[in-house]
Coordinates of C-alpha atoms and ligand atoms in Angstrom, one line a residue:
X91 CA -2.2 7.3 5.7
X92 CA -5.7 7.8 7.3
X93 CA -8.3 5.7 8.3
X94 CA -12.0 5.3 7.9
X95 CA -14.1 2.5 9.6
X96 CA -18.6 2.7 10.4
X97 CA -20.8 0.9 11.7
X98 CA -24.3 -0.1 11.1
X99 CA -26.2 -2.5 12.5
X100 CA -28.0 -3.9 15.7
X101 CA -24.4 -4.4 18.1
X102 CA -23.5 -1.1 20.5
X103 CA -20.6 0.4 17.3
X104 CA -18.1 2.3 19.6
X105 CA -16.2 -1.2 20.4
X106 CA -16.9 -1.9 17.4
X107 CA -15.5 1.4 15.1
X108 CA -12.6 1.3 17.7
X109 CA -11.2 -2.3 17.1
X110 CA -11.7 -1.5 13.9
X111 CA -9.7 1.4 13.9
X112 CA -6.7 -0.4 16.1
X113 CA -6.5 -2.3 12.6
X114 CA -5.6 0.1 10.5
X115 CA -3.6 1.7 13.1
X116 CA -0.5 0.4 10.5
X117 CA -1.8 2.7 8.0
X118 CA -0.7 5.4 10.4
X119 CA -1.6 8.5 12.2
X120 CA -1.7 10.9 15.1
X121 CA -4.9 11.2 16.1
X122 CA -8.2 9.0 16.5
X123 CA -12.1 9.8 16.5
X124 CA -15.3 8.4 16.8
X125 CA -18.7 9.4 16.4
X126 CA -22.3 7.6 17.1
X127 CA -26.6 8.6 17.0
X128 CA -27.1 8.4 20.4
X129 CA -30.9 9.1 21.8
X130 CA -29.5 12.6 22.5
X131 CA -28.1 13.2 19.1
X132 CA -25.1 12.9 17.8
X133 CA -21.7 12.5 19.9
X134 CA -18.2 12.6 19.4
X135 CA -14.8 11.6 21.2
X136 CA -11.8 12.0 19.8
X137 CA -8.2 13.3 19.9
X138 CA -4.3 13.1 19.7
X139 CA -2.3 10.2 19.9
X140 CA -3.2 6.7 20.1
X141 CA -6.9 4.5 19.1
X142 CA -6.5 3.2 22.7
X143 CA -6.5 7.0 24.5
X144 CA -10.2 7.1 23.2
X145 CA -10.7 4.8 26.3
X146 CA -10.1 6.9 28.5
X147 CA -12.1 9.5 27.0
X148 CA -14.8 10.1 29.9
X149 CA -18.5 9.2 29.0
X150 CA -16.7 7.3 26.0
X151 CA -18.2 3.6 27.6
X152 CA -22.0 5.1 27.9
X153 CA -22.0 5.3 24.4
X154 CA -25.5 2.8 23.1
X155 CA -25.6 4.0 19.4
X156 CA -25.5 1.5 17.1
X157 CA -24.6 3.6 14.0
X158 CA -21.2 5.6 13.7
X159 CA -18.2 6.7 11.8
X160 CA -14.7 6.5 13.0
X161 CA -10.9 8.1 11.9
X162 CA -8.2 8.0 12.3
X163 CA -5.9 11.1 10.4
X164 CA -2.3 11.8 9.6
X165 CA -2.0 15.5 9.7
X166 CA -2.0 17.0 6.0
X167 CA -4.3 20.6 6.9
X168 CA -2.7 21.4 10.4
X169 CA -1.4 19.9 13.1
X170 CA -2.0 16.8 15.1
X171 CA -4.1 18.2 17.9
X172 CA -7.9 17.4 19.3
X173 CA -9.8 20.1 16.9
X174 CA -7.7 19.0 13.9
X175 CA -9.2 15.2 14.5
X176 CA -11.9 13.8 12.7
X177 CA -14.7 13.4 12.9
X178 CA -15.9 17.3 12.2
X179 CA -19.8 18.6 12.7
X180 CA -21.3 21.4 11.1
X181 CA -22.3 24.6 13.3
X182 CA -25.3 23.5 13.7
X183 CA -24.7 19.9 14.5
X184 CA -26.6 18.3 12.4
X185 CA -24.0 16.3 10.9
X186 CA -20.9 14.4 12.0
X187 CA -18.5 13.3 8.8
X188 CA -14.9 11.5 8.9
X189 CA -12.8 12.6 5.6
X190 CA -9.2 10.7 3.6
X191 CA -7.8 12.7 1.1
X192 CA -7.6 16.8 0.8
X193 CA -9.9 18.8 -0.3
X194 CA -8.1 20.9 -3.5
X195 CA -10.5 23.6 -3.4
X196 CA -11.1 24.3 0.2
X197 CA -10.0 27.7 0.6
X198 CA -11.9 29.0 -2.1
X199 CA -14.9 26.4 -0.5
X200 CA -14.8 27.8 3.0
X201 CA -14.9 31.7 1.6
X202 CA -17.8 30.8 0.5
X203 CA -19.7 29.2 3.6
X204 CA -17.0 32.6 5.9
X205 CA -19.8 34.8 3.6
X206 CA -22.8 32.7 3.9
X207 CA -21.9 33.0 7.4
X208 CA -20.3 30.1 8.7
X209 CA -17.6 29.6 11.5
X210 CA -15.0 26.7 11.5
X211 CA -12.8 25.8 14.4
X212 CA -10.9 23.6 13.3
X213 CA -7.4 24.2 10.9
X214 CA -8.8 21.0 8.5
X215 CA -9.6 21.2 4.5
X216 CA -12.6 18.1 6.0
X217 CA -14.4 20.8 8.1
X218 CA -15.8 22.7 5.1
X219 CA -17.9 19.2 4.0
X220 CA -20.4 18.7 6.8
X221 CA -21.2 22.9 6.4
X222 CA -21.8 22.5 2.9
X223 CA -24.2 19.7 3.3
X224 CA -25.0 22.0 6.1
X225 CA -25.6 24.6 3.3
X226 CA -27.0 22.6 0.8
X227 CA -29.5 20.6 3.4
X228 CA -30.9 23.7 4.8
X229 CA -32.0 25.3 1.0
X230 CA -34.0 22.6 0.6
X231 CA -37.8 22.3 1.7
X232 CA -38.4 19.3 0.4
X233 CA -38.2 16.9 3.3
X234 CA -38.3 13.1 2.1
X235 CA -36.2 10.5 2.7
X236 CA -33.8 11.7 0.1
X237 CA -33.1 15.0 1.6
X238 CA -29.8 14.1 3.3
X239 CA -29.0 12.5 0.6
X240 CA -29.9 15.0 -2.0
X241 CA -27.5 17.6 0.8
X242 CA -24.6 15.4 0.8
X243 CA -24.8 14.4 -3.2
X244 CA -24.2 18.6 -3.8
X245 CA -21.4 19.3 -1.4
X246 CA -19.3 16.9 -2.8
X247 CA -20.6 17.6 -6.7
X248 CA -18.9 20.6 -5.6
X249 CA -15.4 19.1 -4.0
X250 CA -12.2 18.9 -6.1
X251 CA -8.9 16.5 -4.9
X252 CA -9.7 13.4 -3.5
X253 CA -11.4 11.7 -1.0
X254 CA -13.6 8.9 1.4
X255 CA -16.7 10.2 3.1
X256 CA -18.4 9.1 6.3
X257 CA -21.6 11.0 7.4
X258 CA -24.3 10.8 9.4
X259 CA -27.1 13.5 10.5
X260 CA -29.0 13.5 13.5
X261 CA -32.1 13.9 11.3
X262 CA -31.8 10.5 10.1
X263 CA -31.0 8.4 12.5
X264 CA -31.4 5.0 10.3
X265 CA -28.4 5.4 8.0
X266 CA -25.4 6.7 6.9
X267 CA -23.9 7.8 3.6
X268 CA -20.9 7.3 2.5
X269 CA -19.2 8.2 -1.4
X270 CA -15.4 7.8 -2.3
X271 CA -13.3 9.0 -5.2
X272 CA -9.3 8.6 -5.4
X273 CA -9.5 7.7 -2.0
X274 CA -10.1 3.7 -1.2
X275 CA -13.5 2.6 1.2
X276 CA -15.5 -0.8 1.0
X277 CA -18.3 -1.4 2.3
X278 CA -18.5 -5.2 4.1
X279 CA -21.7 -6.8 4.4
X280 CA -23.2 -8.3 7.5
X281 CA -26.4 -10.0 8.4
X282 CA -28.8 -7.0 9.3
X283 CA -25.1 -4.5 9.9
X284 CA -23.1 -3.2 6.7
X285 CA -19.1 -2.6 7.7
X286 CA -17.2 0.3 6.6
X287 CA -13.4 0.5 6.5
X288 CA -10.8 2.0 3.7
X289 CA -9.3 -1.5 4.2
X290 CA -10.2 -4.7 4.0
X291 CA -8.2 -6.2 6.6
X292 CA -10.2 -4.1 9.3
X293 CA -13.6 -6.2 8.9
X294 CA -12.4 -9.1 7.4
X295 CA -13.6 -10.8 11.1
X296 CA -17.0 -9.6 10.1
X297 CA -17.6 -10.6 7.1
X298 CA -15.6 -11.7 4.2
X299 CA -18.4 -10.3 1.3
X300 CA -17.5 -7.2 0.1
X301 CA -18.5 -4.3 -2.3
X302 CA -16.3 -1.9 -4.2
X303 CA -17.1 1.7 -4.7
X304 CA -16.4 3.4 -7.7
X305 CA -15.0 6.8 -7.6
X306 CA -18.5 8.6 -7.2
X307 CA -20.8 6.1 -6.3
X308 CA -22.8 7.0 -3.3
X309 CA -24.3 4.8 -0.6
X310 CA -27.4 5.0 0.9
X311 CA -26.9 2.4 4.4
X312 CA -29.3 1.8 6.6
X313 CA -28.9 -2.0 8.6
X314 CA -30.6 -3.8 6.0
X315 CA -29.2 -3.0 2.7
X316 CA -27.1 -0.7 0.8
X317 CA -28.7 0.9 -2.0
X318 CA -26.2 2.7 -4.5
X319 CA -26.7 5.3 -6.6
X320 CA -24.2 7.5 -9.4
X321 CA -22.8 11.0 -9.2
X322 CA -26.5 12.0 -10.7
X323 CA -28.7 10.0 -8.2
X324 CA -29.4 7.3 -10.7
X325 CA -29.6 4.3 -8.9
X326 CA -27.0 1.6 -9.5
X327 CA -26.8 -2.4 -9.1
X328 CA -24.0 -3.9 -7.2
X329 CA -23.1 -7.2 -5.7
X330 CA -20.8 -8.2 -2.9
X331 CA -18.1 -10.2 -4.0
X332 CA -16.5 -12.7 -1.8
X333 CA -12.8 -12.2 -0.5
X334 CA -10.9 -16.1 0.2
X335 CA -8.6 -13.7 2.7
X336 CA -8.8 -15.8 5.8
X337 CA -8.9 -13.7 9.0
X338 CA -5.9 -15.3 10.7
X339 CA -3.8 -13.8 8.4
X340 CA -4.4 -10.9 9.5
X341 CA -3.5 -11.7 12.7
X342 CA -0.2 -12.0 13.8
X343 CA -0.5 -15.3 15.1
X344 CA 2.1 -15.9 17.3
X345 CA 4.6 -14.1 15.8
X346 CA 6.4 -10.9 18.4
X347 CA 5.5 -9.2 15.2
X348 CA 3.5 -8.4 11.9
X349 CA 6.5 -7.6 9.7
X350 CA 8.6 -11.3 11.0
X351 CA 5.3 -12.8 10.4
X352 CA 5.2 -11.6 7.0
X353 CA 8.6 -12.3 6.3
X354 CA 8.3 -15.8 7.3
X355 CA 5.3 -16.2 4.9
X356 CA 6.9 -15.8 2.0
X357 CA 7.2 -19.0 0.4
X358 CA 3.5 -19.4 1.1
X359 CA 2.9 -16.0 -1.2
X360 CA 5.2 -17.3 -3.7
X361 CA 3.9 -20.3 -3.6
X362 CA -0.1 -18.9 -3.9
X363 CA 1.1 -16.2 -6.6
X364 CA 2.4 -19.1 -8.8
X365 CA -0.6 -20.4 -8.9
X366 CA -1.2 -22.9 -11.6
X367 CA 0.1 -19.7 -14.0
X368 CA 2.2 -23.0 -15.1
X369 CA 4.1 -26.1 -14.4
X370 CA 7.9 -27.5 -15.7
X371 CA 6.0 -28.3 -18.9
X372 CA 3.5 -25.8 -19.8
X373 CA 3.2 -22.8 -21.3
X374 CA 2.7 -19.6 -19.0
X375 CA -1.2 -18.4 -18.9
X376 CA -2.9 -15.2 -17.2
X377 CA -6.2 -15.8 -16.9
X378 CA -6.7 -12.0 -16.9
X379 CA -4.6 -11.2 -19.9
X380 CA -4.9 -13.5 -23.0
X381 CA -2.9 -11.6 -25.2
X382 CA -1.3 -12.3 -28.6
X383 CA 2.1 -11.9 -30.5
X384 CA -0.1 -9.4 -32.4
X385 CA -0.9 -7.7 -29.8
X386 CA 2.2 -7.3 -27.9
X387 CA 4.7 -6.6 -31.3
X388 CA 2.9 -3.8 -31.6
X389 CA 4.7 -2.4 -28.4
X390 CA 8.2 -0.7 -28.7
X391 CA 8.9 0.3 -25.1
X392 CA 7.6 -0.8 -21.6
X393 CA 7.6 1.5 -18.5
X394 CA 6.8 0.0 -15.0
X395 CA 5.7 2.1 -12.1
X396 CA 5.5 1.9 -8.6
X397 CA 6.6 4.0 -5.7
X398 CA 9.4 2.8 -3.0
X399 CA 9.2 -0.8 -2.4
X400 CA 6.8 -1.7 -5.6
X401 CA 9.1 0.6 -7.9
X402 CA 11.8 -1.9 -6.6
X403 CA 10.3 -4.2 -7.7
X404 CA 10.0 -3.2 -11.2
X405 CA 13.8 -3.0 -12.1
X406 CA 13.9 -6.8 -11.4
X407 CA 10.7 -6.5 -13.8
X408 CA 12.9 -4.4 -16.1
X409 CA 16.0 -6.6 -16.2
X410 CA 13.9 -9.6 -16.8
X411 CA 11.5 -8.1 -19.6
X412 CA 14.9 -6.0 -21.2
X413 CA 16.4 -9.9 -21.2
X414 CA 13.8 -11.9 -22.3
X415 CA 12.0 -10.7 -24.5
X416 CA 14.4 -7.8 -26.4
X417 CA 11.4 -5.1 -25.6
X418 CA 13.1 -1.9 -24.0
X419 CA 11.6 -0.9 -20.3
X420 CA 11.8 2.2 -18.1
X421 CA 11.7 1.8 -14.9
X422 CA 10.3 4.6 -13.1
X423 CA 8.7 6.5 -9.9
X424 CA 6.0 7.4 -10.5
X425 CA 5.4 10.9 -8.2
X426 CA 8.2 12.2 -10.8
X427 CA 6.4 10.0 -14.0
X428 CA 3.4 12.1 -13.8
X429 CA 4.9 15.7 -14.0
X430 CA 7.5 14.4 -16.6
X431 CA 5.7 15.2 -19.7
X432 CA 6.4 11.0 -20.2
X433 CA 6.6 9.6 -24.3
X434 CA 4.1 7.5 -23.6
X435 CA 2.0 6.2 -26.7
X436 CA -0.4 4.0 -28.2
X437 CA 3.1 2.3 -29.0
X438 CA 3.8 2.1 -25.2
X439 CA 2.6 -0.8 -22.5
X440 CA 2.5 1.2 -19.3
X441 CA 3.1 -1.8 -15.6
X442 CA 2.1 -0.4 -12.5
X443 CA 2.8 -2.2 -9.8
X444 CA 1.0 -1.5 -6.0
X445 CA 0.2 -3.3 -3.5
X446 CA -2.7 -1.4 -2.0
X447 CA -3.3 -0.6 -4.8
X448 CA -4.2 2.6 -3.6
X449 CA -0.9 5.2 -3.9
X450 CA -1.7 8.2 -5.3
X451 CA 1.4 8.7 -7.4
X452 CA 0.3 5.2 -9.4
X453 CA -2.8 5.8 -9.4
X454 CA -2.0 9.6 -11.2
X455 CA 0.9 7.8 -13.7
X456 CA -1.7 5.7 -14.5
X457 CA -4.2 7.7 -15.1
X458 CA -1.8 9.8 -17.5
X459 CA -1.2 6.8 -19.7
X460 CA -4.1 5.9 -20.1
X461 CA -4.7 9.6 -21.3
X462 CA -1.8 9.1 -23.9
X463 CA -3.6 5.6 -25.3
X464 CA -1.0 4.0 -23.8
X465 CA -2.3 0.0 -22.4
X466 CA -1.7 -0.6 -18.6
X467 CA -1.4 -3.3 -16.6
X468 CA -2.0 -3.3 -13.2
X469 CA -0.7 -5.4 -10.3
X470 CA -1.5 -5.3 -7.2
X471 CA -2.4 -7.2 -3.7
X472 CA -5.3 -5.9 -3.0
X473 CA -8.6 -7.1 -5.2
X474 CA -10.7 -4.4 -6.8
X475 CA -8.4 -2.4 -5.7
X476 CA -8.9 1.3 -7.1
X477 CA -5.7 1.1 -9.4
X478 CA -7.1 -1.9 -11.1
X479 CA -10.6 -0.6 -11.2
X480 CA -8.5 1.9 -13.5
X481 CA -6.4 -0.4 -15.8
X482 CA -6.9 -2.2 -18.8
X483 CA -5.8 -5.4 -17.7
X484 CA -5.1 -6.8 -13.6
X485 CA -3.3 -9.3 -12.2
X486 CA -2.3 -9.6 -8.6
X487 CA 0.2 -11.0 -6.2
X488 CA -1.4 -13.8 -3.9
X489 CA 0.5 -12.5 -0.6
X490 CA -2.3 -12.2 1.4
X491 CA -3.0 -9.2 3.7
X492 CA 0.4 -7.2 4.5
X493 CA -0.7 -5.2 8.0
X494 CA 4.0 -4.2 8.4
X495 CA 3.9 -0.9 7.0
X496 CA 7.6 -2.0 5.7
X497 CA 7.0 -4.2 2.5
X498 CA 8.8 -7.6 2.4
X499 CA 6.4 -10.1 1.2
X500 CA 4.5 -8.1 -1.8
X501 CA 7.8 -7.8 -2.8
X502 CA 9.2 -10.7 -3.4
X503 CA 5.3 -11.7 -4.6
X504 CA 5.7 -8.6 -7.0
X505 CA 9.2 -10.4 -8.4
X506 CA 7.9 -13.4 -8.6
X507 CA 4.9 -12.2 -10.8
X508 CA 7.4 -10.0 -12.8
X509 CA 9.8 -12.0 -14.1
X510 CA 6.3 -14.9 -14.8
X511 CA 5.0 -12.2 -16.6
X512 CA 8.1 -11.4 -19.0
X513 CA 8.2 -15.2 -19.2
X514 CA 4.6 -15.0 -20.7
X515 CA 5.7 -12.8 -22.7
X516 CA 8.5 -14.3 -23.9
X517 CA 6.6 -17.6 -24.8
X518 CA 4.6 -15.1 -26.8
X519 CA 6.7 -13.4 -28.6
X520 CA 8.7 -17.1 -29.1
X521 CA 11.4 -15.4 -28.2
X522 CA 14.8 -17.6 -25.8
X523 CA 12.4 -20.4 -25.0
X524 CA 15.6 -22.6 -23.9
X525 CA 16.2 -20.2 -21.0
X526 CA 12.9 -20.0 -20.3
X527 CA 11.6 -23.8 -19.0
X528 CA 15.0 -23.3 -17.4
X529 CA 14.1 -20.5 -15.1
X530 CA 10.3 -21.9 -14.7
X531 CA 11.8 -25.0 -12.8
X532 CA 13.8 -22.3 -10.7
X533 CA 11.0 -20.4 -9.8
X534 CA 9.0 -23.8 -8.7
X535 CA 11.7 -24.4 -6.3
X536 CA 11.8 -21.0 -4.8
X537 CA 9.4 -21.4 -2.0
X538 CA 11.6 -24.5 -0.8
X539 CA 14.1 -22.5 -1.5
X540 CA 13.2 -19.7 0.9
X541 CA 12.5 -22.0 3.8
X542 CA 16.6 -22.7 3.3
X543 CA 17.0 -19.4 3.1
X544 CA 15.0 -18.3 6.4
X545 CA 16.8 -20.1 8.6
X546 CA 19.7 -17.7 8.6
X547 CA 17.1 -16.7 11.1
X548 CA 18.9 -16.6 14.3
X549 CA 22.8 -15.9 12.6
X550 CA 21.2 -12.3 11.7
X551 CA 19.8 -11.4 14.7
X552 CA 23.2 -12.3 16.1
X553 CA 24.8 -10.3 13.8
X554 CA 22.5 -7.4 14.4
X555 CA 23.2 -6.6 17.7
X556 CA 26.8 -6.1 17.2
X557 CA 25.7 -2.9 14.5
X558 CA 22.6 -1.6 15.4
X559 CA 24.2 1.6 17.3
X560 CA 25.7 2.2 14.0
X561 CA 24.7 6.2 11.9
X562 CA 25.4 5.2 8.5
X563 CA 25.5 1.3 6.9
X564 CA 25.7 1.4 3.4
X565 CA 24.8 -1.3 0.9
X566 CA 26.4 -2.6 -2.3
X567 CA 26.0 -4.7 -5.4
X568 CA 26.3 -5.0 -9.1
X569 CA 23.7 -5.9 -11.7
X570 CA 20.6 -7.4 -10.1
X571 CA 22.1 -7.6 -6.9
X572 CA 21.9 -3.3 -7.4
X573 CA 18.3 -3.6 -7.7
X574 CA 18.2 -5.6 -4.1
X575 CA 21.2 -3.2 -2.3
X576 CA 17.9 -0.2 -3.3
X577 CA 15.2 -2.2 -1.1
X578 CA 17.7 -3.3 1.5
X579 CA 18.7 0.5 1.7
X580 CA 15.3 1.8 1.5
X581 CA 14.4 -1.1 4.4
X582 CA 16.7 -0.5 7.1
X583 CA 16.5 3.2 7.0
X584 CA 12.4 2.8 7.5
X585 CA 12.7 0.2 10.1
X586 CA 15.4 1.3 12.1
X587 CA 15.9 5.4 11.0
X588 CA 20.1 4.4 11.1
X589 CA 20.7 7.1 8.0
X590 CA 22.0 4.1 4.6
X591 CA 22.6 5.2 1.1
X592 CA 22.8 1.7 -1.4
X593 CA 24.7 2.2 -4.4
X594 CA 26.0 0.6 -7.1
X595 CA 29.8 -1.4 -6.4
X596 CA 31.4 0.8 -9.7
X597 CA 30.7 3.8 -8.5
X598 CA 31.8 3.7 -5.2
X599 CA 35.0 5.5 -7.1
X600 CA 32.9 8.2 -8.1
X601 CA 32.1 9.8 -4.8
X602 CA 30.6 7.9 -2.5
X603 CA 34.6 6.1 -1.3
X604 CA 35.0 9.4 0.3
X605 CA 32.1 8.5 3.3
X606 CA 33.8 5.1 3.9
X607 CA 36.1 5.1 8.0
X608 CA 36.9 3.1 9.7
X609 CA 33.9 1.4 11.2
X610 CA 31.7 1.9 8.5
X611 CA 29.2 -1.4 7.9
X612 CA 29.1 -1.8 4.5
X613 CA 26.4 -4.6 3.2
X614 CA 27.4 -6.2 -0.3
X615 CA 24.9 -8.8 -2.1
X616 CA 26.9 -11.0 -5.0
X617 CA 24.7 -13.3 -6.6
X618 CA 25.7 -12.2 -10.4
X619 CA 28.1 -15.5 -11.2
X620 CA 29.4 -13.0 -14.0
X621 CA 29.7 -9.9 -11.5
X622 CA 31.0 -11.6 -7.8
X623 CA 34.7 -10.5 -9.2
X624 CA 34.4 -6.7 -9.9
X625 CA 31.6 -6.6 -6.3
X626 CA 34.6 -8.2 -4.3
X627 CA 37.3 -5.8 -5.9
X628 CA 34.7 -2.8 -4.8
X629 CA 34.5 -3.8 -1.2
X630 CA 37.9 -4.9 -0.9
X631 CA 38.1 -1.0 -2.0
X632 CA 36.1 0.0 1.7
X633 CA 38.0 -2.9 3.1
X634 CA 40.8 -1.2 2.6
X635 CA 39.2 1.9 4.8
X636 CA 38.2 0.0 7.2
X637 CA 35.1 -1.0 6.8
X638 CA 33.0 -3.7 8.0
X639 CA 32.3 -6.0 5.5
X640 CA 28.2 -8.2 5.7
X641 CA 28.5 -10.5 2.4
X642 CA 24.9 -12.0 1.1
X643 CA 26.3 -14.5 -1.7
X644 CA 25.6 -17.8 -3.7
X645 CA 28.7 -18.1 -4.9
X646 CA 32.0 -19.6 -3.1
X647 CA 33.4 -16.6 -2.5
X648 CA 37.2 -16.7 0.0
X649 CA 35.2 -15.5 3.2
X650 CA 38.3 -14.8 4.9
X651 CA 38.6 -11.2 4.0
X652 CA 34.9 -10.3 5.1
X653 CA 33.4 -9.5 9.1
X654 CA 29.9 -11.5 8.3
X655 CA 28.7 -13.9 5.5
X656 CA 25.7 -15.3 4.6
X657 CA 25.2 -18.0 2.0
X658 CA 22.0 -18.6 0.3
X659 CA 20.8 -21.4 -2.1
X660 CA 21.9 -20.6 -5.8
X661 CA 19.7 -19.7 -8.3
X662 CA 18.7 -17.8 -11.5
X663 CA 19.7 -13.6 -11.2
X664 CA 16.2 -13.3 -12.4
X665 CA 14.7 -14.0 -9.3
X666 CA 17.8 -13.7 -7.5
X667 CA 16.5 -10.9 -5.5
X668 CA 13.5 -12.9 -4.1
X669 CA 16.1 -15.0 -2.0
X670 CA 19.1 -12.5 -1.5
X671 CA 16.3 -9.8 -0.4
X672 CA 15.7 -11.7 2.7
X673 CA 19.0 -11.7 5.2
X674 CA 18.7 -8.0 4.7
X675 CA 14.7 -7.7 6.3
X676 CA 15.7 -9.9 9.1
X677 CA 18.5 -7.6 9.1
X678 CA 16.7 -4.5 9.6
X679 CA 14.1 -6.6 11.4
X680 CA 16.6 -7.4 14.3
X681 CA 18.2 -4.2 14.1
X682 CA 15.2 -2.1 15.2
X683 CA 14.0 -4.9 17.6
X684 CA 17.9 -4.3 19.1
X685 CA 16.5 -0.7 19.3
X686 CA 13.2 -1.0 20.9
X687 CA 11.5 0.9 17.9
X688 CA 8.4 -0.1 16.8
X689 CA 8.4 -2.7 14.1
X690 CA 5.4 -2.4 12.3
X691 CA 4.7 1.2 12.8
X692 CA 7.7 3.2 12.5
X693 CA 7.6 7.2 12.5
X694 CA 6.2 9.4 10.2
X695 CA 5.5 6.7 7.9
X696 CA 1.7 5.6 6.3
X697 CA 1.2 1.4 5.1
X698 CA -1.2 3.1 2.3
X699 CA 0.4 6.7 1.0
X700 CA -3.3 8.0 -0.7
X701 CA -2.5 11.5 -0.9
X702 CA 0.4 13.1 -3.0
Ligands
LIG1007 C1 8.5 0.0 2.1 C2 7.2 0.5 1.6 C3 6.3 1.9 0.7 C4 5.6 1.3 -0.7 C5 4.8 2.4 -1.4 C6 4.0 2.2 -2.5 O1 8.6 -0.8 2.3 O2 6.6 -0.4 1.8 O3 7.7 2.1 -0.2 O4 6.2 0.4 -1.3 O5 4.7 3.5 -0.4 O6 3.0 1.4 -2.0 P1 2.1 0.6 -2.2 O7 2.8 -0.6 -3.4 O8 0.7 -0.2 -1.8 O9 1.7 1.4 -4.1

């Protein structure tokens, strides 16, 4: 959702900026633009539509400046149009700004500026920022090196909402300023150059050394330096962190799409996420946690909170924590949780899951739990992401960068990490110890079993070709399989635009079965031996009403009644979602391809949902 790129160095900025925007395309956007400091002043080139349209703008090839800011916009205030695209300038054309996030008090600030003679040419909240900076700049008679920074700080201190902002000024042709609050932004340090981006992968090919910013830290960038200040402009010391992801991990590496590549990366993502947390004979350890029995025994309730796929992973976490640790665990959608006055106190442990670590609702829910005195753990795939800086404790999936909008390897990595966390808790609490060692053995076998499951790819592709024109597809399961039905259905609707619903198979008779008619496709997931027969009965009910069935199972079942069945390797029900989701990821992928859709960048969706 909106992307920011910036460059300050010795090379021509425009190709670097456009290249960076292309790498951020996966975040979702509807317009793009760049702004550079040229000999004659500030240049802005922007338009609605794809980043590559920028190449059609007259004069873009002639830009020489080696300082610039760039943006992909995902419309919130005002429709997608050239006028509403970023960058935006102030009336005097002294400043140029790109902004991610939402300025909640922009109406009030717009009125203030209008009363002071400023005019606005777009419908965006962003346009108030360069004008507000100009307001403070014009009032400051001290023409020293920090005048630009002071004006920017004064303006930002008036903003309410979330923002990541880059700004350049024609009077300071060797500087750029940035700040963030509740919206991602990182600075990559190069040799005599600095890169700015909302996401690490966009600039990973230039540097592995990053400064991670906290809220309201202002950065004064020059070609050779990055100076950090707090909201009162007191200097702060900051060191770079080295990011281990390699450049290739953010490339397609011969795959047709990122999504397919990421589906096939799952054996490794799981292997890396298990890491050295345990082996067959050792107890689980998390370097980042070091919890004691007393500490864990103090919690009478656990909440697991996330959005979309991350929330679905949380359902597998609840299953493991409740069964292995006997602690009452609730899963909630962050956007609901934060507004429903949840019963959280100092005896509650709250676990927040977010691949990006930047999801606005999840961060807000986390802040709420902290205010209420709960202890918080963040699970993220991105080191230093906002959620990990807010939480009391952070643990990481090691899935590598996930570029496709539809989450695949992050989901399976989240599930395995949650199950390992549940084992860790249970070992500390000394519960279920026999069951735990068997489960650990099964977890260690997962990478190989995922590889075997991926071998089903071509059969699933062939089946997908027979159903890609369907209007509705239903997903059924019981117990842990119902959580996978939810995730399978979400994946399908996201990238194939086929209407899809998931149901607990036992709920069918209570209403949804009215939707089943001749030819409708129903997907059944059956991996829990205790529940298989029950789900088969539910599938029989839909078959009787003319449904076409696709079954995913690891049990020996009579396959003659189903239209298509895939057998996945047997494993513990705690971790079965990691295997049973794979045929469904492939199913969605191949349907989307068959329909000729953009698998990696589905319509209306953004990879990182940084506004609520
Ligand atoms: C679905 C998907 C989304 C995300 C959700 C949360 O494929 O990707 O549902 O899971 O937007 O994102 P994170 O995990 O970054 O908080």
